[in-house]
Amino acid sequence: MQQKKYFLGVAVLTILVGTGCSNKAAYELMMTNKKQACGRMAEGQAREDCLRGYEKTFKEYEYQRNRVVGDKKIAEPTLQLPTEKDQDSSSN
């Protein structure tokens, strides 16, 4: 039963990411799944410790991630049009 829930969570996350959902939505889904896993733990201090590990907001997560990975943006491709010089040299 545990494997089915895990597989379902992974499948939903894959679908959301594949369909272009935001990083924030994917992060929140992941955190919800992890908090639910904490909820299934034994009561008491172990459960509280588990939940405390997932209190980070998306803004905090993104800030820390960008510090580690860097804020790299994917460059958009540019179309190189032939210039007159290129056309003159190709006709020779």
Short mmCIF file of N, CA, C and O in Angstrom, two decimals:
data_model
loop_
_atom_site.label_atom_id
_atom_site.label_comp_id
_atom_site.label_asym_id
_atom_site.label_seq_id
_atom_site.Cartn_x
_atom_site.Cartn_y
_atom_site.Cartn_z
N MET A 1 0.83 -1.19 0.00
CA MET A 1 0.00 0.00 0.00
C MET A 1 0.87 1.26 0.00
O MET A 1 0.58 2.21 -0.69
N GLN A 2 1.94 1.22 0.78
CA GLN A 2 2.86 2.37 0.87
C GLN A 2 3.49 2.65 -0.49
O GLN A 2 3.63 3.80 -0.88
N GLN A 3 3.85 1.60 -1.22
CA GLN A 3 4.47 1.77 -2.54
C GLN A 3 3.49 2.39 -3.52
O GLN A 3 3.89 3.18 -4.37
N LYS A 4 2.22 2.05 -3.44
CA LYS A 4 1.22 2.61 -4.33
C LYS A 4 1.09 4.12 -4.11
O LYS A 4 0.99 4.88 -5.07
N LYS A 5 1.08 4.54 -2.85
CA LYS A 5 0.97 5.97 -2.55
C LYS A 5 2.22 6.70 -3.04
O LYS A 5 2.12 7.80 -3.58
N TYR A 6 3.37 6.10 -2.83
CA TYR A 6 4.61 6.72 -3.31
C TYR A 6 4.60 6.85 -4.82
O TYR A 6 4.92 7.89 -5.37
N PHE A 7 4.19 5.77 -5.50
CA PHE A 7 4.13 5.78 -6.96
C PHE A 7 3.14 6.83 -7.44
O PHE A 7 3.42 7.55 -8.40
N LEU A 8 2.00 6.94 -6.78
CA LEU A 8 1.00 7.93 -7.16
C LEU A 8 1.55 9.34 -7.00
O LEU A 8 1.37 10.19 -7.87
N GLY A 9 2.26 9.59 -5.90
CA GLY A 9 2.86 10.91 -5.68
C GLY A 9 3.88 11.24 -6.76
O GLY A 9 3.90 12.36 -7.28
N VAL A 10 4.71 10.29 -7.10
CA VAL A 10 5.72 10.49 -8.14
C VAL A 10 5.04 10.73 -9.49
O VAL A 10 5.44 11.60 -10.26
N ALA A 11 4.00 9.97 -9.77
CA ALA A 11 3.28 10.11 -11.05
C ALA A 11 2.64 11.49 -11.15
O ALA A 11 2.74 12.15 -12.19
N VAL A 12 2.00 11.94 -10.08
CA VAL A 12 1.36 13.26 -10.09
C VAL A 12 2.41 14.35 -10.27
O VAL A 12 2.24 15.27 -11.07
N LEU A 13 3.51 14.23 -9.56
CA LEU A 13 4.58 15.22 -9.68
C LEU A 13 5.14 15.24 -11.10
O LEU A 13 5.35 16.31 -11.68
N THR A 14 5.32 14.08 -11.69
CA THR A 14 5.84 13.99 -13.07
C THR A 14 4.86 14.64 -14.05
O THR A 14 5.27 15.38 -14.94
N ILE A 15 3.59 14.39 -13.86
CA ILE A 15 2.58 14.98 -14.76
C ILE A 15 2.57 16.49 -14.61
O ILE A 15 2.53 17.22 -15.61
N LEU A 16 2.60 16.97 -13.38
CA LEU A 16 2.59 18.42 -13.18
C LEU A 16 3.81 19.09 -13.79
O LEU A 16 3.69 20.12 -14.45
N VAL A 17 4.95 18.51 -13.58
CA VAL A 17 6.18 19.08 -14.14
C VAL A 17 6.15 18.99 -15.66
O VAL A 17 6.52 19.92 -16.35
N GLY A 18 5.68 17.87 -16.18
CA GLY A 18 5.62 17.67 -17.62
C GLY A 18 4.64 18.59 -18.31
O GLY A 18 4.80 18.93 -19.48
N THR A 19 3.60 19.01 -17.61
CA THR A 19 2.61 19.88 -18.22
C THR A 19 2.91 21.34 -17.99
O THR A 19 2.12 22.20 -18.35
N GLY A 20 4.04 21.63 -17.42
CA GLY A 20 4.47 23.01 -17.29
C GLY A 20 4.01 23.72 -16.03
O GLY A 20 3.88 24.94 -16.03
N CYS A 21 3.72 23.00 -14.97
CA CYS A 21 3.34 23.67 -13.75
C CYS A 21 4.54 24.43 -13.20
O CYS A 21 5.68 24.17 -13.57
N SER A 22 4.27 25.35 -12.34
CA SER A 22 5.35 26.16 -11.80
C SER A 22 6.19 25.36 -10.81
O SER A 22 5.75 24.34 -10.27
N ASN A 23 7.39 25.84 -10.59
CA ASN A 23 8.24 25.22 -9.58
C ASN A 23 7.59 25.27 -8.21
O ASN A 23 7.73 24.36 -7.41
N LYS A 24 6.86 26.36 -7.97
CA LYS A 24 6.20 26.52 -6.67
C LYS A 24 5.15 25.44 -6.46
O LYS A 24 5.07 24.84 -5.38
N ALA A 25 4.35 25.15 -7.46
CA ALA A 25 3.32 24.12 -7.34
C ALA A 25 3.95 22.75 -7.10
O ALA A 25 3.47 21.97 -6.27
N ALA A 26 5.02 22.45 -7.81
CA ALA A 26 5.71 21.18 -7.63
C ALA A 26 6.29 21.09 -6.22
O ALA A 26 6.21 20.04 -5.57
N TYR A 27 6.89 22.18 -5.74
CA TYR A 27 7.47 22.21 -4.39
C TYR A 27 6.38 21.98 -3.35
O TYR A 27 6.55 21.18 -2.42
N GLU A 28 5.25 22.66 -3.52
CA GLU A 28 4.17 22.53 -2.54
C GLU A 28 3.59 21.11 -2.53
O GLU A 28 3.27 20.57 -1.48
N LEU A 29 3.49 20.49 -3.70
CA LEU A 29 3.01 19.11 -3.76
C LEU A 29 3.98 18.17 -3.05
O LEU A 29 3.57 17.30 -2.28
N MET A 30 5.26 18.37 -3.29
CA MET A 30 6.27 17.54 -2.64
C MET A 30 6.22 17.71 -1.12
O MET A 30 6.28 16.73 -0.38
N MET A 31 6.08 18.94 -0.66
CA MET A 31 6.03 19.19 0.78
C MET A 31 4.77 18.58 1.39
O MET A 31 4.82 18.04 2.50
N THR A 32 3.66 18.64 0.69
CA THR A 32 2.42 18.04 1.19
C THR A 32 2.60 16.54 1.37
O THR A 32 2.20 15.98 2.40
N ASN A 33 3.21 15.90 0.39
CA ASN A 33 3.45 14.45 0.49
C ASN A 33 4.35 14.12 1.66
O ASN A 33 4.12 13.14 2.38
N LYS A 34 5.39 14.91 1.86
CA LYS A 34 6.32 14.65 2.97
C LYS A 34 5.64 14.88 4.32
O LYS A 34 5.87 14.12 5.26
N LYS A 35 4.81 15.90 4.42
CA LYS A 35 4.10 16.16 5.67
C LYS A 35 3.11 15.05 5.97
O LYS A 35 2.92 14.67 7.13
N GLN A 36 2.46 14.52 4.93
CA GLN A 36 1.55 13.40 5.14
C GLN A 36 2.31 12.18 5.64
O GLN A 36 1.81 11.43 6.48
N ALA A 37 3.51 11.98 5.13
CA ALA A 37 4.32 10.86 5.61
C ALA A 37 4.66 11.06 7.08
O ALA A 37 4.67 10.10 7.86
N CYS A 38 4.94 12.30 7.48
CA CYS A 38 5.20 12.57 8.91
C CYS A 38 3.96 12.26 9.74
O CYS A 38 4.06 11.75 10.86
N GLY A 39 2.79 12.56 9.19
CA GLY A 39 1.55 12.32 9.91
C GLY A 39 1.30 10.85 10.17
O GLY A 39 0.59 10.50 11.11
N ARG A 40 1.85 9.99 9.35
CA ARG A 40 1.68 8.55 9.54
C ARG A 40 2.67 7.98 10.55
O ARG A 40 2.59 6.80 10.90
N MET A 41 3.61 8.82 11.00
CA MET A 41 4.59 8.35 11.99
C MET A 41 3.92 8.25 13.35
O MET A 41 2.83 8.76 13.58
N ALA A 42 4.62 7.63 14.26
CA ALA A 42 4.14 7.54 15.63
C ALA A 42 3.94 8.94 16.20
O ALA A 42 4.59 9.90 15.80
N GLU A 43 3.02 9.05 17.10
CA GLU A 43 2.74 10.34 17.73
C GLU A 43 3.93 10.80 18.57
O GLU A 43 4.83 10.03 18.86
N GLY A 44 3.91 12.03 18.93
CA GLY A 44 4.90 12.53 19.85
C GLY A 44 6.03 13.29 19.20
O GLY A 44 5.88 13.92 18.15
N GLN A 45 7.18 13.22 19.85
CA GLN A 45 8.34 14.02 19.46
C GLN A 45 8.86 13.66 18.07
O GLN A 45 9.26 14.54 17.32
N ALA A 46 8.85 12.40 17.71
CA ALA A 46 9.34 11.99 16.39
C ALA A 46 8.53 12.65 15.28
O ALA A 46 9.07 13.13 14.29
N ARG A 47 7.23 12.69 15.46
CA ARG A 47 6.35 13.32 14.48
C ARG A 47 6.61 14.82 14.40
O ARG A 47 6.68 15.40 13.32
N GLU A 48 6.73 15.45 15.54
CA GLU A 48 7.00 16.90 15.58
C GLU A 48 8.34 17.24 14.93
O GLU A 48 8.46 18.21 14.19
N ASP A 49 9.36 16.43 15.19
CA ASP A 49 10.67 16.64 14.57
C ASP A 49 10.59 16.50 13.06
O ASP A 49 11.20 17.27 12.32
N CYS A 50 9.83 15.52 12.62
CA CYS A 50 9.66 15.30 11.18
C CYS A 50 8.99 16.51 10.53
O CYS A 50 9.46 17.04 9.52
N LEU A 51 7.91 16.98 11.11
CA LEU A 51 7.18 18.12 10.55
C LEU A 51 8.02 19.40 10.57
O LEU A 51 7.95 20.21 9.65
N ARG A 52 8.83 19.56 11.60
CA ARG A 52 9.68 20.75 11.70
C ARG A 52 10.67 20.85 10.54
O ARG A 52 11.04 21.93 10.12
N GLY A 53 11.05 19.70 10.01
CA GLY A 53 11.98 19.69 8.90
C GLY A 53 11.39 20.19 7.58
O GLY A 53 12.11 20.44 6.63
N TYR A 54 10.07 20.36 7.55
CA TYR A 54 9.41 20.77 6.30
C TYR A 54 8.67 22.09 6.45
O TYR A 54 7.65 22.33 5.80
N GLU A 55 9.17 22.98 7.27
CA GLU A 55 8.54 24.27 7.49
C GLU A 55 9.03 25.35 6.54
O GLU A 55 8.51 26.45 6.53
N LYS A 56 10.02 25.06 5.74
CA LYS A 56 10.61 26.06 4.85
C LYS A 56 9.62 26.49 3.77
O LYS A 56 8.99 25.65 3.12
N THR A 57 9.47 27.80 3.57
CA THR A 57 8.59 28.30 2.53
C THR A 57 9.26 28.15 1.16
O THR A 57 10.48 27.96 1.08
N PHE A 58 8.47 28.26 0.11
CA PHE A 58 9.03 28.15 -1.23
C PHE A 58 10.03 29.27 -1.48
O PHE A 58 11.07 29.05 -2.10
N LYS A 59 9.75 30.45 -0.96
CA LYS A 59 10.66 31.59 -1.16
C LYS A 59 12.02 31.29 -0.52
O LYS A 59 13.07 31.55 -1.12
N GLU A 60 12.01 30.73 0.68
CA GLU A 60 13.27 30.36 1.35
C GLU A 60 14.00 29.26 0.57
O GLU A 60 15.21 29.32 0.39
N TYR A 61 13.23 28.26 0.13
CA TYR A 61 13.81 27.17 -0.65
C TYR A 61 14.46 27.70 -1.93
O TYR A 61 15.58 27.34 -2.26
N GLU A 62 13.73 28.54 -2.65
CA GLU A 62 14.24 29.07 -3.91
C GLU A 62 15.50 29.92 -3.69
O GLU A 62 16.45 29.83 -4.46
N TYR A 63 15.51 30.70 -2.63
CA TYR A 63 16.68 31.53 -2.32
C TYR A 63 17.90 30.64 -2.07
O TYR A 63 18.97 30.87 -2.64
N GLN A 64 17.73 29.62 -1.24
CA GLN A 64 18.85 28.72 -0.94
C GLN A 64 19.28 27.94 -2.16
O GLN A 64 20.47 27.74 -2.40
N ARG A 65 18.33 27.51 -2.98
CA ARG A 65 18.65 26.78 -4.20
C ARG A 65 19.45 27.65 -5.16
O ARG A 65 20.44 27.21 -5.74
N ASN A 66 19.03 28.89 -5.33
CA ASN A 66 19.74 29.80 -6.23
C ASN A 66 21.15 30.11 -5.74
O ASN A 66 22.05 30.33 -6.55
N ARG A 67 21.35 30.12 -4.43
CA ARG A 67 22.69 30.34 -3.90
C ARG A 67 23.61 29.18 -4.23
O ARG A 67 24.79 29.37 -4.49
N VAL A 68 23.06 27.98 -4.22
CA VAL A 68 23.86 26.79 -4.49
C VAL A 68 24.03 26.58 -6.00
O VAL A 68 25.15 26.40 -6.48
N VAL A 69 22.93 26.60 -6.72
CA VAL A 69 22.95 26.30 -8.15
C VAL A 69 23.29 27.52 -8.98
O VAL A 69 23.89 27.42 -10.04
N GLY A 70 22.90 28.67 -8.52
CA GLY A 70 23.05 29.89 -9.30
C GLY A 70 21.75 30.16 -10.02
O GLY A 70 20.92 29.28 -10.22
N ASP A 71 21.54 31.38 -10.38
CA ASP A 71 20.30 31.78 -11.04
C ASP A 71 20.51 31.71 -12.54
O ASP A 71 20.54 32.72 -13.23
N LYS A 72 20.70 30.51 -13.03
CA LYS A 72 20.98 30.31 -14.45
C LYS A 72 19.68 30.29 -15.22
O LYS A 72 18.79 29.52 -14.92
N LYS A 73 19.60 31.12 -16.20
CA LYS A 73 18.42 31.13 -17.06
C LYS A 73 18.80 30.53 -18.40
O LYS A 73 19.92 30.71 -18.87
N ILE A 74 17.87 29.85 -19.00
CA ILE A 74 18.13 29.23 -20.29
C ILE A 74 18.06 30.33 -21.35
O ILE A 74 17.07 31.04 -21.46
N ALA A 75 19.12 30.44 -22.11
CA ALA A 75 19.16 31.45 -23.16
C ALA A 75 18.25 31.03 -24.30
O ALA A 75 18.24 29.86 -24.70
N GLU A 76 17.50 31.99 -24.80
CA GLU A 76 16.63 31.69 -25.92
C GLU A 76 17.46 31.63 -27.19
O GLU A 76 18.37 32.43 -27.38
N PRO A 77 17.13 30.70 -28.07
CA PRO A 77 17.90 30.60 -29.31
C PRO A 77 17.66 31.83 -30.18
O PRO A 77 16.57 32.40 -30.17
N THR A 78 18.68 32.22 -30.90
CA THR A 78 18.55 33.35 -31.80
C THR A 78 18.71 32.86 -33.23
O THR A 78 19.44 31.92 -33.49
N LEU A 79 18.01 33.51 -34.10
CA LEU A 79 18.05 33.15 -35.50
C LEU A 79 19.11 34.01 -36.18
O LEU A 79 19.04 35.24 -36.13
N GLN A 80 20.08 33.37 -36.77
CA GLN A 80 21.14 34.09 -37.47
C GLN A 80 20.76 34.22 -38.94
O GLN A 80 20.73 33.24 -39.67
N LEU A 81 20.43 35.42 -39.34
CA LEU A 81 20.09 35.67 -40.73
C LEU A 81 21.37 35.92 -41.52
O LEU A 81 22.30 36.56 -41.02
N PRO A 82 21.41 35.43 -42.74
CA PRO A 82 22.61 35.68 -43.56
C PRO A 82 22.74 37.16 -43.88
O PRO A 82 21.76 37.85 -44.12
N THR A 83 23.97 37.63 -43.87
CA THR A 83 24.23 39.02 -44.22
C THR A 83 24.61 39.09 -45.69
O THR A 83 24.82 38.07 -46.34
N GLU A 84 24.72 40.30 -46.20
CA GLU A 84 25.12 40.47 -47.61
C GLU A 84 26.49 39.85 -47.86
O GLU A 84 26.72 39.24 -48.88
N LYS A 85 27.37 40.00 -46.88
CA LYS A 85 28.72 39.45 -47.02
C LYS A 85 28.66 37.92 -47.16
O LYS A 85 29.35 37.34 -47.98
N ASP A 86 27.79 37.26 -46.34
CA ASP A 86 27.64 35.82 -46.42
C ASP A 86 27.10 35.40 -47.78
O ASP A 86 27.52 34.40 -48.37
N GLN A 87 26.17 36.16 -48.30
CA GLN A 87 25.57 35.84 -49.59
C GLN A 87 26.58 36.00 -50.73
O GLN A 87 26.62 35.20 -51.65
N ASP A 88 27.44 37.03 -50.64
CA ASP A 88 28.45 37.25 -51.67
C ASP A 88 29.47 36.12 -51.67
O ASP A 88 29.89 35.64 -52.71
N SER A 89 29.89 35.67 -50.50
CA SER A 89 30.91 34.63 -50.43
C SER A 89 30.35 33.27 -50.83
O SER A 89 31.08 32.41 -51.31
N SER A 90 29.04 33.04 -50.66
CA SER A 90 28.48 31.74 -51.03
C SER A 90 28.25 31.63 -52.52
O SER A 90 28.20 30.53 -53.06
N SER A 91 28.18 32.73 -53.23
CA SER A 91 27.97 32.66 -54.67
C SER A 91 29.27 32.44 -55.42
O SER A 91 29.27 32.16 -56.60
N ASN A 92 30.41 32.57 -54.77
CA ASN A 92 31.71 32.38 -55.44
C ASN A 92 32.06 30.97 -55.56
O ASN A 92 31.96 30.02 -55.18
#
